[in-house]
């Protein structure tokens, strides 16, 4: 019998990306622990096995879902297998929900199954539902819109603007004649302006439109948020209570919209299955390696474990969660008795406003007071190339000392932004920054170049960030392996520092202030 592809790929990770993994010339220092971390993480990497279970078997980890609860239980059990103390810590409750199948068919004027799915927390249909389609009215003002609302009863309502073309802009720029590119660019810009006006004329916040149409008796709400790439859409959630909210692909949505716009009588049949679980407890999952010399001082590294559920939650942020777990496994083998206590955190509720990490900050002032450093892993595919110092004036020197001890294959890729500016949100390090705790988030790409950080990493913002294509196959496993190794090295070096990192902050530019902490949403009703 031939060996499986899985075994072949997993075994080959030790030989990818970093040549001569055990070669001494890559080590700028003689620290035997750095060498042990390298050897454990490179030669015995488990990132493929962890990622395959997390993304394929457990799947997306929507806050409040049974999959998220199962993911926490699985992580705690894996930590126990490695001899690491781990536990779940409740920080609140959330709207419990379990996704079922979604089937969306065009049944008139012709038959075609459509690419699409229910939004997160969408109500189910009561069996298959067949109904006509109407377009959100261009009513001209709030009062005419209110007068139009009764017309949606029993119908599917289209609430997104259609794209004139689902070709990405770079495709048009490469192949279209200049006059064609100019025409299509103008069409897109005009369509966007006109649709914004249509939404504003309703007098309802665009984010609340599904709920308003739900209350008016719509059979369902249909939307599409194209991610400007081939076959990708952003998939988010809804607060609708009765009618299903459905996301269609760019192409499918355009088809249905054109049929409705031209009076050609589109009829859809929808079978959307889901189950509400009530308000359920939600948890962070925490792993701990106790310190020896300074057990009440802390080094924390974490990343959010929750995801949207349009796909598998692979790069946002399954890769970060895998790196956290693998780094803890490596540290347990290579640094079983660190100077300071090391905490590996899998945060929940990040996608709803950093709620898990904000709750941890609010609930544990005694830990924050004695925290040396926080590292955040939420950058998709690595390797790490850019780390802003977040406005802490002494951080650049400390990172320089750490990087001088890390193998050059990793350290030479990193640019530091000194002193940087404190970030007020985006990912979980911001929960600590606002409290004055030195907290740093890893980035990939070219740093603060003309291209944004979000755009400059494997086209992440287009193809995987919150999309229906954020799946296991997008992971670059040698990069993920290297991320886990570097995270473990940073945590080890920070844990062994003689003194904690100073908390002195930069002078803020005129008109700017250090971010203020926001309270976490402890329940879905308070979000």
Tab-separated table of C-alpha atoms in Angstrom, residues 171-373:
chain	number	residue	atom	x	y	z
A	171	UNK	CA	-7.994	41.185	-14.419
A	172	UNK	CA	-9.611	44.137	-16.185
A	173	UNK	CA	-6.424	46.178	-15.930
A	174	UNK	CA	-4.457	43.338	-17.496
A	175	UNK	CA	-6.759	42.460	-20.385
A	176	UNK	CA	-9.313	45.200	-21.066
A	177	UNK	CA	-8.857	47.937	-23.649
A	178	UNK	CA	-8.324	51.338	-21.982
A	179	UNK	CA	-11.754	52.592	-22.993
A	180	UNK	CA	-13.375	49.409	-21.653
A	181	UNK	CA	-11.545	49.734	-18.335
A	182	UNK	CA	-12.617	53.361	-18.065
A	183	UNK	CA	-16.252	52.514	-18.816
A	184	UNK	CA	-16.411	49.628	-16.340
A	185	UNK	CA	-14.659	51.641	-13.622
A	186	UNK	CA	-17.156	54.457	-14.048
A	187	UNK	CA	-20.055	51.974	-13.960
A	188	UNK	CA	-18.847	50.493	-10.685
A	189	UNK	CA	-18.334	53.880	-9.074
A	190	UNK	CA	-21.745	55.124	-10.232
A	191	UNK	CA	-23.480	51.938	-9.038
A	192	UNK	CA	-21.846	52.268	-5.619
A	193	UNK	CA	-22.931	55.925	-5.281
A	194	UNK	CA	-26.491	55.237	-6.341
A	195	UNK	CA	-26.846	52.268	-4.011
A	196	UNK	CA	-25.546	54.260	-1.046
A	197	UNK	CA	-28.188	56.873	-1.773
A	198	UNK	CA	-30.857	54.167	-1.987
A	199	UNK	CA	-29.813	52.814	1.420
A	200	UNK	CA	-29.670	56.277	2.983
A	201	UNK	CA	-33.129	57.100	1.662
A	202	UNK	CA	-34.633	54.259	3.686
A	203	UNK	CA	-33.853	56.119	6.906
A	204	UNK	CA	-32.602	52.811	8.343
A	205	UNK	CA	-28.979	52.070	9.142
A	206	UNK	CA	-27.771	49.654	6.447
A	207	UNK	CA	-26.650	47.185	9.133
A	208	UNK	CA	-30.191	47.112	10.521
A	209	UNK	CA	-31.957	46.699	7.159
A	210	UNK	CA	-32.302	42.893	7.473
A	211	UNK	CA	-34.013	43.289	10.830
A	212	UNK	CA	-36.396	45.955	9.472
A	213	UNK	CA	-37.367	43.744	6.520
A	214	UNK	CA	-37.669	40.749	8.826
A	215	UNK	CA	-40.151	42.671	10.972
A	216	UNK	CA	-42.119	43.600	7.835
A	217	UNK	CA	-42.734	39.928	7.019
A	218	UNK	CA	-40.183	39.215	4.278
A	219	UNK	CA	-39.802	35.550	3.376
A	220	UNK	CA	-36.051	36.078	3.420
A	221	UNK	CA	-33.319	38.651	2.966
A	222	UNK	CA	-30.693	38.125	0.270
A	223	UNK	CA	-27.402	39.959	0.161
A	224	UNK	CA	-23.962	39.698	-1.404
A	225	UNK	CA	-20.697	41.238	-0.253
A	226	UNK	CA	-18.222	40.527	-3.014
A	227	UNK	CA	-14.601	40.421	-1.884
A	228	UNK	CA	-13.325	41.683	-5.272
A	229	UNK	CA	-11.634	38.420	-6.251
A	230	UNK	CA	-12.560	35.325	-8.233
A	231	UNK	CA	-15.328	33.422	-6.420
A	232	UNK	CA	-14.976	35.073	-3.009
A	233	UNK	CA	-17.562	36.724	-0.789
A	234	UNK	CA	-17.441	38.058	2.744
A	235	UNK	CA	-19.765	36.080	5.032
A	236	UNK	CA	-20.887	37.672	8.296
A	237	UNK	CA	-23.817	37.350	10.686
A	238	UNK	CA	-27.302	38.690	11.311
A	239	UNK	CA	-29.587	39.595	14.156
A	240	UNK	CA	-32.788	38.755	12.254
A	241	UNK	CA	-35.284	36.865	14.397
A	242	UNK	CA	-37.637	35.210	11.883
A	243	UNK	CA	-36.652	35.405	8.209
A	244	UNK	CA	-33.494	33.695	6.929
A	245	UNK	CA	-30.664	35.952	5.784
A	246	UNK	CA	-28.805	34.502	2.802
A	247	UNK	CA	-25.495	35.413	1.182
A	248	UNK	CA	-25.251	34.723	-2.559
A	249	UNK	CA	-22.093	34.691	-4.646
A	250	UNK	CA	-21.401	37.722	-6.815
A	251	UNK	CA	-22.455	35.863	-9.957
A	252	UNK	CA	-25.590	34.281	-8.491
A	253	UNK	CA	-26.720	37.543	-6.925
A	254	UNK	CA	-26.197	39.413	-10.188
A	255	UNK	CA	-28.302	36.855	-12.044
A	256	UNK	CA	-31.240	37.095	-9.650
A	257	UNK	CA	-31.004	40.892	-9.496
A	258	UNK	CA	-31.067	41.297	-13.290
A	259	UNK	CA	-34.068	38.996	-13.587
A	260	UNK	CA	-35.957	41.034	-10.991
A	261	UNK	CA	-34.854	44.384	-12.426
A	262	UNK	CA	-36.068	43.428	-15.889
A	263	UNK	CA	-39.430	42.095	-14.731
A	264	UNK	CA	-38.635	38.479	-15.625
A	265	UNK	CA	-40.244	37.012	-12.529
A	266	UNK	CA	-37.471	35.250	-10.570
A	267	UNK	CA	-38.755	32.717	-8.061
A	268	UNK	CA	-36.452	31.122	-5.482
A	269	UNK	CA	-36.827	27.965	-3.451
A	270	UNK	CA	-34.821	28.026	-0.219
A	271	UNK	CA	-34.223	25.312	2.360
A	272	UNK	CA	-32.131	26.799	5.174
A	273	UNK	CA	-31.671	24.647	8.244
A	274	UNK	CA	-30.305	25.882	11.572
A	275	UNK	CA	-30.904	25.446	15.267
A	276	UNK	CA	-30.842	28.085	17.973
A	277	UNK	CA	-29.401	26.839	21.264
A	278	UNK	CA	-30.413	29.690	23.537
A	279	UNK	CA	-27.908	31.843	25.388
A	280	UNK	CA	-24.883	29.588	25.949
A	281	UNK	CA	-21.745	29.993	28.041
A	282	UNK	CA	-18.640	31.132	26.154
A	283	UNK	CA	-15.047	30.572	27.196
A	284	UNK	CA	-11.423	31.403	26.556
A	285	UNK	CA	-9.076	28.398	26.596
A	286	UNK	CA	-5.875	29.006	28.571
A	287	UNK	CA	-2.722	26.897	28.944
A	288	UNK	CA	-0.074	27.530	31.581
A	289	UNK	CA	3.555	26.561	32.113
A	290	UNK	CA	4.322	27.733	35.680
A	291	UNK	CA	7.378	29.861	36.295
A	292	UNK	CA	10.053	28.985	38.821
A	293	UNK	CA	12.049	32.070	39.854
A	294	UNK	CA	9.213	34.557	39.204
A	295	UNK	CA	6.016	32.476	39.123
A	296	UNK	CA	3.786	35.535	39.672
A	297	UNK	CA	5.176	37.373	36.677
A	298	UNK	CA	3.756	36.534	33.269
A	299	UNK	CA	4.529	36.270	29.596
A	300	UNK	CA	1.325	35.872	27.565
A	301	UNK	CA	1.023	34.914	23.941
A	302	UNK	CA	-2.335	34.407	22.311
A	303	UNK	CA	-4.512	34.566	19.267
A	304	UNK	CA	-8.216	34.395	18.693
A	305	UNK	CA	-9.703	30.940	18.292
A	306	UNK	CA	-13.163	31.967	17.085
A	307	UNK	CA	-13.931	32.600	13.430
A	308	UNK	CA	-16.692	33.421	11.033
A	309	UNK	CA	-18.221	30.298	9.559
A	310	UNK	CA	-18.444	31.023	5.841
A	311	UNK	CA	-15.593	28.544	5.422
A	312	UNK	CA	-13.160	26.832	7.835
A	313	UNK	CA	-11.689	29.842	9.665
A	314	UNK	CA	-8.229	28.724	8.510
A	315	UNK	CA	-6.144	31.879	8.116
A	316	UNK	CA	-8.439	33.924	10.356
A	317	UNK	CA	-7.386	32.700	12.745
A	318	UNK	CA	-6.935	28.947	12.765
A	319	UNK	CA	-3.280	29.394	11.855
A	320	UNK	CA	-2.793	31.650	14.872
A	321	UNK	CA	-4.495	29.140	17.155
A	322	UNK	CA	-2.343	26.316	15.770
A	323	UNK	CA	0.801	28.416	16.298
A	324	UNK	CA	-0.207	29.053	19.932
A	325	UNK	CA	-0.827	25.380	20.647
A	326	UNK	CA	2.337	24.241	18.862
A	327	UNK	CA	4.450	26.889	20.606
A	328	UNK	CA	3.151	25.692	23.994
A	329	UNK	CA	3.958	22.097	23.043
A	330	UNK	CA	7.481	23.108	22.019
A	331	UNK	CA	8.031	25.123	25.190
A	332	UNK	CA	6.875	22.271	27.400
A	333	UNK	CA	9.515	20.049	25.806
A	334	UNK	CA	12.318	22.595	25.595
A	335	UNK	CA	11.625	24.947	28.542
A	336	UNK	CA	9.745	22.951	31.191
A	337	UNK	CA	10.812	25.314	33.997
A	338	UNK	CA	10.772	28.909	32.712
A	339	UNK	CA	11.735	31.832	34.929
A	340	UNK	CA	8.321	33.482	34.534
A	341	UNK	CA	4.918	31.848	34.088
A	342	UNK	CA	3.987	31.462	30.430
A	343	UNK	CA	0.314	31.613	29.391
A	344	UNK	CA	-0.871	30.494	25.970
A	345	UNK	CA	-4.305	31.985	25.310
A	346	UNK	CA	-6.928	31.006	22.747
A	347	UNK	CA	-9.296	33.958	22.862
A	348	UNK	CA	-12.991	33.721	21.993
A	349	UNK	CA	-15.322	36.418	20.705
A	350	UNK	CA	-12.662	38.435	18.867
A	351	UNK	CA	-14.822	38.772	15.770
A	352	UNK	CA	-17.580	40.404	17.819
A	353	UNK	CA	-15.275	43.024	19.352
A	354	UNK	CA	-12.295	41.387	21.129
A	355	UNK	CA	-14.684	40.290	23.856
A	356	UNK	CA	-12.727	37.322	25.208
A	357	UNK	CA	-9.438	39.165	25.598
A	358	UNK	CA	-11.146	42.321	26.870
A	359	UNK	CA	-12.886	40.234	29.512
A	360	UNK	CA	-9.564	38.672	30.540
A	361	UNK	CA	-8.056	42.143	30.942
A	362	UNK	CA	-11.054	43.288	32.985
A	363	UNK	CA	-11.140	40.139	35.133
A	364	UNK	CA	-7.430	39.787	35.928
A	365	UNK	CA	-5.866	43.066	37.077
A	366	UNK	CA	-3.541	41.032	39.275
A	367	UNK	CA	-2.059	39.340	36.192
A	368	UNK	CA	-1.887	42.523	34.112
A	369	UNK	CA	-0.018	44.331	36.872
A	370	UNK	CA	2.757	41.730	36.676
A	371	UNK	CA	2.756	40.949	32.969
A	372	UNK	CA	6.098	41.388	31.244
A	373	UNK	CA	4.976	41.143	27.617
